[in-house]
């Protein structure tokens, strides 16, 4: 694991306690509190056989927190969906309901498109 080619932002250190950061280490950002997040709501039907989905994007935080928010929204909307790369995809047009739920949780929401 001490491969010099995979080190990030360091050439050499004389500190014997220094720990190198490697490219393949997964460093997730800490989840920001809801009042500091600005989530974007949009509709999409491209490459989905004409079916509409609601997309919640710009979530900053750990994957586990994203999945928990996704599960809450799917339960409240009574539909399916998924989450990845800071986006939550909910099946159907639930922008109004999701916006209301997120605002109650303290998130700031902005509608796109």
Short mmCIF file of N, CA and C in Angstrom, two decimals:
data_model
loop_
_atom_site.label_atom_id
_atom_site.label_comp_id
_atom_site.label_asym_id
_atom_site.label_seq_id
_atom_site.Cartn_x
_atom_site.Cartn_y
_atom_site.Cartn_z
N UNK A 1 0.82 -1.21 0.00
CA UNK A 1 0.00 0.00 0.00
C UNK A 1 0.86 1.26 0.00
N UNK A 2 2.17 1.10 0.01
CA UNK A 2 3.06 2.25 0.04
C UNK A 2 3.57 2.57 -1.36
N UNK A 3 2.71 2.47 -2.35
CA UNK A 3 3.05 2.75 -3.73
C UNK A 3 3.20 4.25 -3.93
N UNK A 4 4.38 4.69 -4.35
CA UNK A 4 4.67 6.12 -4.47
C UNK A 4 3.84 6.78 -5.56
N UNK A 5 3.43 6.05 -6.57
CA UNK A 5 2.67 6.64 -7.67
C UNK A 5 1.25 7.02 -7.24
N UNK A 6 0.71 6.39 -6.23
CA UNK A 6 -0.67 6.65 -5.81
C UNK A 6 -0.79 7.68 -4.70
N UNK A 7 0.33 8.27 -4.28
CA UNK A 7 0.28 9.29 -3.23
C UNK A 7 -0.33 10.57 -3.79
N UNK A 8 -1.04 11.29 -2.94
CA UNK A 8 -1.71 12.52 -3.35
C UNK A 8 -1.06 13.71 -2.67
N UNK A 9 -0.72 14.74 -3.46
CA UNK A 9 -0.29 16.04 -2.98
C UNK A 9 0.93 16.03 -2.06
N UNK A 10 1.81 15.06 -2.17
CA UNK A 10 3.02 15.05 -1.35
C UNK A 10 4.13 14.36 -2.12
N UNK A 11 5.31 14.92 -2.06
CA UNK A 11 6.45 14.31 -2.70
C UNK A 11 7.29 13.58 -1.66
N UNK A 12 7.58 14.27 -0.54
CA UNK A 12 8.42 13.68 0.48
C UNK A 12 8.12 14.35 1.82
N UNK A 13 8.18 13.60 2.89
CA UNK A 13 7.98 14.14 4.22
C UNK A 13 9.06 13.61 5.16
N UNK A 14 9.60 14.48 5.99
CA UNK A 14 10.60 14.06 6.98
C UNK A 14 9.97 13.69 8.31
N UNK A 15 8.68 13.89 8.45
CA UNK A 15 7.96 13.57 9.68
C UNK A 15 7.76 12.06 9.74
N UNK A 16 8.30 11.38 10.76
CA UNK A 16 8.14 9.91 10.82
C UNK A 16 6.71 9.49 11.15
N UNK A 17 5.89 10.39 11.67
CA UNK A 17 4.50 10.07 12.01
C UNK A 17 3.53 10.37 10.86
N UNK A 18 4.06 10.90 9.75
CA UNK A 18 3.21 11.32 8.64
C UNK A 18 2.56 10.12 7.97
N UNK A 19 1.27 10.22 7.69
CA UNK A 19 0.53 9.18 6.99
C UNK A 19 0.21 9.69 5.59
N UNK A 20 0.63 8.97 4.60
CA UNK A 20 0.36 9.35 3.22
C UNK A 20 -1.10 9.09 2.88
N UNK A 21 -1.66 9.96 2.05
CA UNK A 21 -3.02 9.77 1.55
C UNK A 21 -2.88 9.21 0.14
N UNK A 22 -3.59 8.12 -0.14
CA UNK A 22 -3.49 7.47 -1.44
C UNK A 22 -4.74 7.73 -2.26
N UNK A 23 -4.59 7.63 -3.60
CA UNK A 23 -5.70 7.90 -4.52
C UNK A 23 -6.88 6.97 -4.29
N UNK A 24 -6.63 5.71 -4.02
CA UNK A 24 -7.71 4.74 -3.93
C UNK A 24 -8.39 4.71 -2.56
N UNK A 25 -7.96 5.57 -1.63
CA UNK A 25 -8.65 5.65 -0.35
C UNK A 25 -9.94 6.43 -0.55
N UNK A 26 -11.01 5.93 0.01
CA UNK A 26 -12.31 6.56 -0.15
C UNK A 26 -12.52 7.54 1.00
N UNK A 27 -12.51 8.82 0.69
CA UNK A 27 -12.73 9.84 1.72
C UNK A 27 -14.04 10.54 1.43
N UNK A 28 -15.06 10.18 2.17
CA UNK A 28 -16.37 10.81 2.01
C UNK A 28 -16.41 12.10 2.82
N UNK A 29 -17.04 13.14 2.27
CA UNK A 29 -17.17 14.37 3.05
C UNK A 29 -18.16 14.18 4.18
N UNK A 30 -17.97 14.92 5.27
CA UNK A 30 -18.93 14.88 6.36
C UNK A 30 -20.26 15.45 5.88
N UNK A 31 -21.34 14.94 6.42
CA UNK A 31 -22.66 15.41 6.03
C UNK A 31 -22.92 16.78 6.65
N UNK A 32 -23.25 17.73 5.80
CA UNK A 32 -23.60 19.06 6.29
C UNK A 32 -24.96 19.01 6.95
N UNK A 33 -25.21 19.86 7.95
CA UNK A 33 -26.55 19.91 8.55
C UNK A 33 -27.57 20.37 7.51
N UNK A 34 -28.83 19.98 7.66
CA UNK A 34 -29.85 20.31 6.66
C UNK A 34 -29.96 21.80 6.35
N UNK A 35 -29.82 22.67 7.35
CA UNK A 35 -29.98 24.10 7.10
C UNK A 35 -28.84 24.68 6.25
N UNK A 36 -27.74 23.96 6.10
CA UNK A 36 -26.62 24.43 5.28
C UNK A 36 -26.59 23.79 3.89
N UNK A 37 -27.57 22.94 3.60
CA UNK A 37 -27.62 22.28 2.30
C UNK A 37 -28.66 22.94 1.42
N UNK A 38 -28.35 23.01 0.14
CA UNK A 38 -29.28 23.55 -0.86
C UNK A 38 -29.53 22.45 -1.88
N UNK A 39 -30.69 21.83 -1.83
CA UNK A 39 -31.01 20.71 -2.71
C UNK A 39 -31.82 21.19 -3.91
N UNK A 40 -31.51 20.65 -5.06
CA UNK A 40 -32.20 21.00 -6.30
C UNK A 40 -33.20 19.91 -6.66
N UNK A 41 -34.43 20.32 -6.99
CA UNK A 41 -35.48 19.39 -7.41
C UNK A 41 -35.73 19.58 -8.89
N UNK A 42 -35.76 18.48 -9.63
CA UNK A 42 -36.05 18.57 -11.06
C UNK A 42 -36.76 17.31 -11.53
N UNK A 43 -37.39 17.41 -12.69
CA UNK A 43 -38.05 16.27 -13.33
C UNK A 43 -37.19 15.81 -14.49
N UNK A 44 -37.24 14.51 -14.76
CA UNK A 44 -36.49 13.97 -15.88
C UNK A 44 -37.27 12.80 -16.46
N UNK A 45 -37.23 12.67 -17.79
CA UNK A 45 -37.81 11.50 -18.42
C UNK A 45 -36.96 11.01 -19.58
N UNK A 46 -35.74 11.50 -19.68
CA UNK A 46 -34.83 11.06 -20.73
C UNK A 46 -34.31 9.66 -20.41
N UNK A 47 -34.26 8.82 -21.41
CA UNK A 47 -33.76 7.44 -21.29
C UNK A 47 -34.51 6.63 -20.23
N UNK A 48 -35.78 6.94 -20.03
CA UNK A 48 -36.58 6.22 -19.04
C UNK A 48 -37.89 5.72 -19.65
N UNK A 49 -37.91 5.52 -20.97
CA UNK A 49 -39.09 5.05 -21.69
C UNK A 49 -40.31 5.92 -21.44
N UNK A 50 -40.13 7.22 -21.34
CA UNK A 50 -41.23 8.15 -21.17
C UNK A 50 -41.73 8.29 -19.74
N UNK A 51 -41.18 7.53 -18.83
CA UNK A 51 -41.61 7.62 -17.42
C UNK A 51 -40.91 8.80 -16.76
N UNK A 52 -41.64 9.49 -15.90
CA UNK A 52 -41.11 10.68 -15.22
C UNK A 52 -40.53 10.29 -13.87
N UNK A 53 -39.38 10.90 -13.53
CA UNK A 53 -38.78 10.72 -12.21
C UNK A 53 -38.46 12.10 -11.64
N UNK A 54 -38.49 12.19 -10.32
CA UNK A 54 -38.09 13.40 -9.61
C UNK A 54 -36.66 13.19 -9.13
N UNK A 55 -35.80 14.14 -9.44
CA UNK A 55 -34.40 14.03 -9.05
C UNK A 55 -34.07 15.10 -8.01
N UNK A 56 -33.49 14.66 -6.90
CA UNK A 56 -33.03 15.55 -5.85
C UNK A 56 -31.50 15.51 -5.92
N UNK A 57 -30.87 16.63 -6.23
CA UNK A 57 -29.42 16.63 -6.42
C UNK A 57 -28.75 17.63 -5.49
N UNK A 58 -27.43 17.59 -5.48
CA UNK A 58 -26.56 18.49 -4.72
C UNK A 58 -26.49 18.13 -3.23
N UNK A 59 -26.74 16.88 -2.87
CA UNK A 59 -26.61 16.45 -1.48
C UNK A 59 -25.12 16.32 -1.16
N UNK A 60 -24.69 16.93 -0.06
CA UNK A 60 -23.30 16.87 0.35
C UNK A 60 -23.23 16.08 1.65
N UNK A 61 -22.60 14.91 1.58
CA UNK A 61 -22.48 14.12 2.79
C UNK A 61 -22.15 12.68 2.52
N UNK A 62 -22.24 11.89 3.55
CA UNK A 62 -21.91 10.48 3.48
C UNK A 62 -22.99 9.69 2.74
N UNK A 63 -22.59 8.61 2.11
CA UNK A 63 -23.51 7.77 1.34
C UNK A 63 -24.62 7.21 2.23
N UNK A 64 -24.29 6.86 3.47
CA UNK A 64 -25.30 6.31 4.39
C UNK A 64 -26.40 7.33 4.68
N UNK A 65 -26.03 8.60 4.84
CA UNK A 65 -27.03 9.64 5.09
C UNK A 65 -27.89 9.87 3.85
N UNK A 66 -27.29 9.77 2.68
CA UNK A 66 -28.04 9.90 1.43
C UNK A 66 -29.06 8.77 1.31
N UNK A 67 -28.64 7.56 1.65
CA UNK A 67 -29.55 6.41 1.58
C UNK A 67 -30.69 6.55 2.58
N UNK A 68 -30.39 7.06 3.78
CA UNK A 68 -31.44 7.26 4.79
C UNK A 68 -32.47 8.28 4.31
N UNK A 69 -32.01 9.37 3.70
CA UNK A 69 -32.93 10.37 3.16
C UNK A 69 -33.74 9.79 2.02
N UNK A 70 -33.10 9.00 1.17
CA UNK A 70 -33.81 8.34 0.07
C UNK A 70 -34.93 7.43 0.61
N UNK A 71 -34.63 6.63 1.61
CA UNK A 71 -35.62 5.72 2.19
C UNK A 71 -36.80 6.49 2.77
N UNK A 72 -36.51 7.60 3.45
CA UNK A 72 -37.57 8.42 4.03
C UNK A 72 -38.48 8.97 2.93
N UNK A 73 -37.88 9.51 1.86
CA UNK A 73 -38.68 10.08 0.77
C UNK A 73 -39.49 9.01 0.05
N UNK A 74 -38.90 7.84 -0.18
CA UNK A 74 -39.64 6.76 -0.84
C UNK A 74 -40.83 6.31 0.01
N UNK A 75 -40.62 6.24 1.32
CA UNK A 75 -41.70 5.84 2.23
C UNK A 75 -42.82 6.87 2.24
N UNK A 76 -42.46 8.15 2.35
CA UNK A 76 -43.47 9.22 2.39
C UNK A 76 -44.24 9.33 1.08
N UNK A 77 -43.56 9.07 -0.05
CA UNK A 77 -44.22 9.18 -1.36
C UNK A 77 -44.88 7.87 -1.77
N UNK A 78 -44.55 6.77 -1.11
CA UNK A 78 -45.16 5.49 -1.44
C UNK A 78 -44.75 4.99 -2.82
N UNK A 79 -43.49 5.18 -3.17
CA UNK A 79 -43.02 4.78 -4.49
C UNK A 79 -41.58 4.28 -4.40
N UNK A 80 -41.02 3.89 -5.53
CA UNK A 80 -39.66 3.39 -5.57
C UNK A 80 -38.67 4.47 -5.94
N UNK A 81 -37.41 4.09 -5.92
CA UNK A 81 -36.36 5.03 -6.30
C UNK A 81 -34.99 4.48 -5.99
N UNK A 82 -33.98 5.32 -6.17
CA UNK A 82 -32.62 4.90 -5.89
C UNK A 82 -31.78 6.14 -5.57
N UNK A 83 -30.52 5.90 -5.17
CA UNK A 83 -29.64 7.02 -4.88
C UNK A 83 -28.21 6.65 -5.24
N UNK A 84 -27.47 7.63 -5.76
CA UNK A 84 -26.04 7.46 -6.03
C UNK A 84 -25.44 8.80 -6.40
N UNK A 85 -24.16 8.96 -6.15
CA UNK A 85 -23.41 10.15 -6.53
C UNK A 85 -24.06 11.45 -6.07
N UNK A 86 -24.62 11.49 -4.88
CA UNK A 86 -25.22 12.71 -4.36
C UNK A 86 -26.58 13.03 -4.94
N UNK A 87 -27.20 12.09 -5.65
CA UNK A 87 -28.53 12.29 -6.23
C UNK A 87 -29.50 11.23 -5.73
N UNK A 88 -30.74 11.65 -5.53
CA UNK A 88 -31.81 10.72 -5.19
C UNK A 88 -32.80 10.76 -6.35
N UNK A 89 -33.18 9.59 -6.84
CA UNK A 89 -34.14 9.48 -7.93
C UNK A 89 -35.40 8.82 -7.39
N UNK A 90 -36.52 9.54 -7.46
CA UNK A 90 -37.81 9.04 -6.99
C UNK A 90 -38.73 8.87 -8.21
N UNK A 91 -39.34 7.71 -8.33
CA UNK A 91 -40.21 7.44 -9.47
C UNK A 91 -41.50 8.25 -9.38
N UNK A 92 -41.80 9.01 -10.44
CA UNK A 92 -43.01 9.81 -10.49
C UNK A 92 -42.74 11.29 -10.24
N UNK A 93 -43.79 12.10 -10.45
CA UNK A 93 -43.69 13.55 -10.24
C UNK A 93 -44.16 13.87 -8.82
N UNK A 94 -43.22 13.96 -7.89
CA UNK A 94 -43.52 14.23 -6.49
C UNK A 94 -42.82 15.50 -6.02
N UNK A 95 -42.58 16.45 -6.92
CA UNK A 95 -41.83 17.65 -6.55
C UNK A 95 -42.48 18.41 -5.40
N UNK A 96 -43.79 18.62 -5.45
CA UNK A 96 -44.47 19.37 -4.39
C UNK A 96 -44.35 18.67 -3.04
N UNK A 97 -44.63 17.38 -3.03
CA UNK A 97 -44.59 16.62 -1.78
C UNK A 97 -43.17 16.55 -1.22
N UNK A 98 -42.19 16.29 -2.09
CA UNK A 98 -40.80 16.19 -1.65
C UNK A 98 -40.29 17.54 -1.16
N UNK A 99 -40.68 18.61 -1.85
CA UNK A 99 -40.26 19.94 -1.42
C UNK A 99 -40.80 20.25 -0.03
N UNK A 100 -42.05 19.89 0.22
CA UNK A 100 -42.67 20.10 1.53
C UNK A 100 -41.94 19.28 2.61
N UNK A 101 -41.65 18.02 2.33
CA UNK A 101 -40.96 17.14 3.29
C UNK A 101 -39.56 17.68 3.61
N UNK A 102 -38.81 18.04 2.56
CA UNK A 102 -37.45 18.53 2.76
C UNK A 102 -37.43 19.84 3.54
N UNK A 103 -38.40 20.73 3.26
CA UNK A 103 -38.48 21.99 3.99
C UNK A 103 -38.80 21.75 5.46
N UNK A 104 -39.64 20.77 5.76
CA UNK A 104 -39.93 20.44 7.15
C UNK A 104 -38.69 19.91 7.87
N UNK A 105 -37.82 19.20 7.13
CA UNK A 105 -36.59 18.66 7.71
C UNK A 105 -35.50 19.73 7.86
N UNK A 106 -35.72 20.91 7.27
CA UNK A 106 -34.78 22.01 7.40
C UNK A 106 -33.91 22.25 6.17
N UNK A 107 -34.11 21.47 5.10
CA UNK A 107 -33.33 21.66 3.88
C UNK A 107 -33.88 22.84 3.08
N UNK A 108 -32.98 23.55 2.40
CA UNK A 108 -33.40 24.58 1.45
C UNK A 108 -33.54 23.91 0.10
N UNK A 109 -34.62 24.20 -0.61
CA UNK A 109 -34.85 23.56 -1.90
C UNK A 109 -35.01 24.59 -3.00
N UNK A 110 -34.54 24.24 -4.17
CA UNK A 110 -34.67 25.08 -5.35
C UNK A 110 -35.15 24.20 -6.49
N UNK A 111 -36.18 24.65 -7.20
CA UNK A 111 -36.69 23.89 -8.35
C UNK A 111 -35.91 24.26 -9.60
N UNK A 112 -35.51 23.25 -10.33
CA UNK A 112 -34.82 23.47 -11.60
C UNK A 112 -35.70 22.91 -12.71
N UNK A 113 -35.79 23.65 -13.78
CA UNK A 113 -36.49 23.17 -14.97
C UNK A 113 -37.87 22.86 -14.69
#
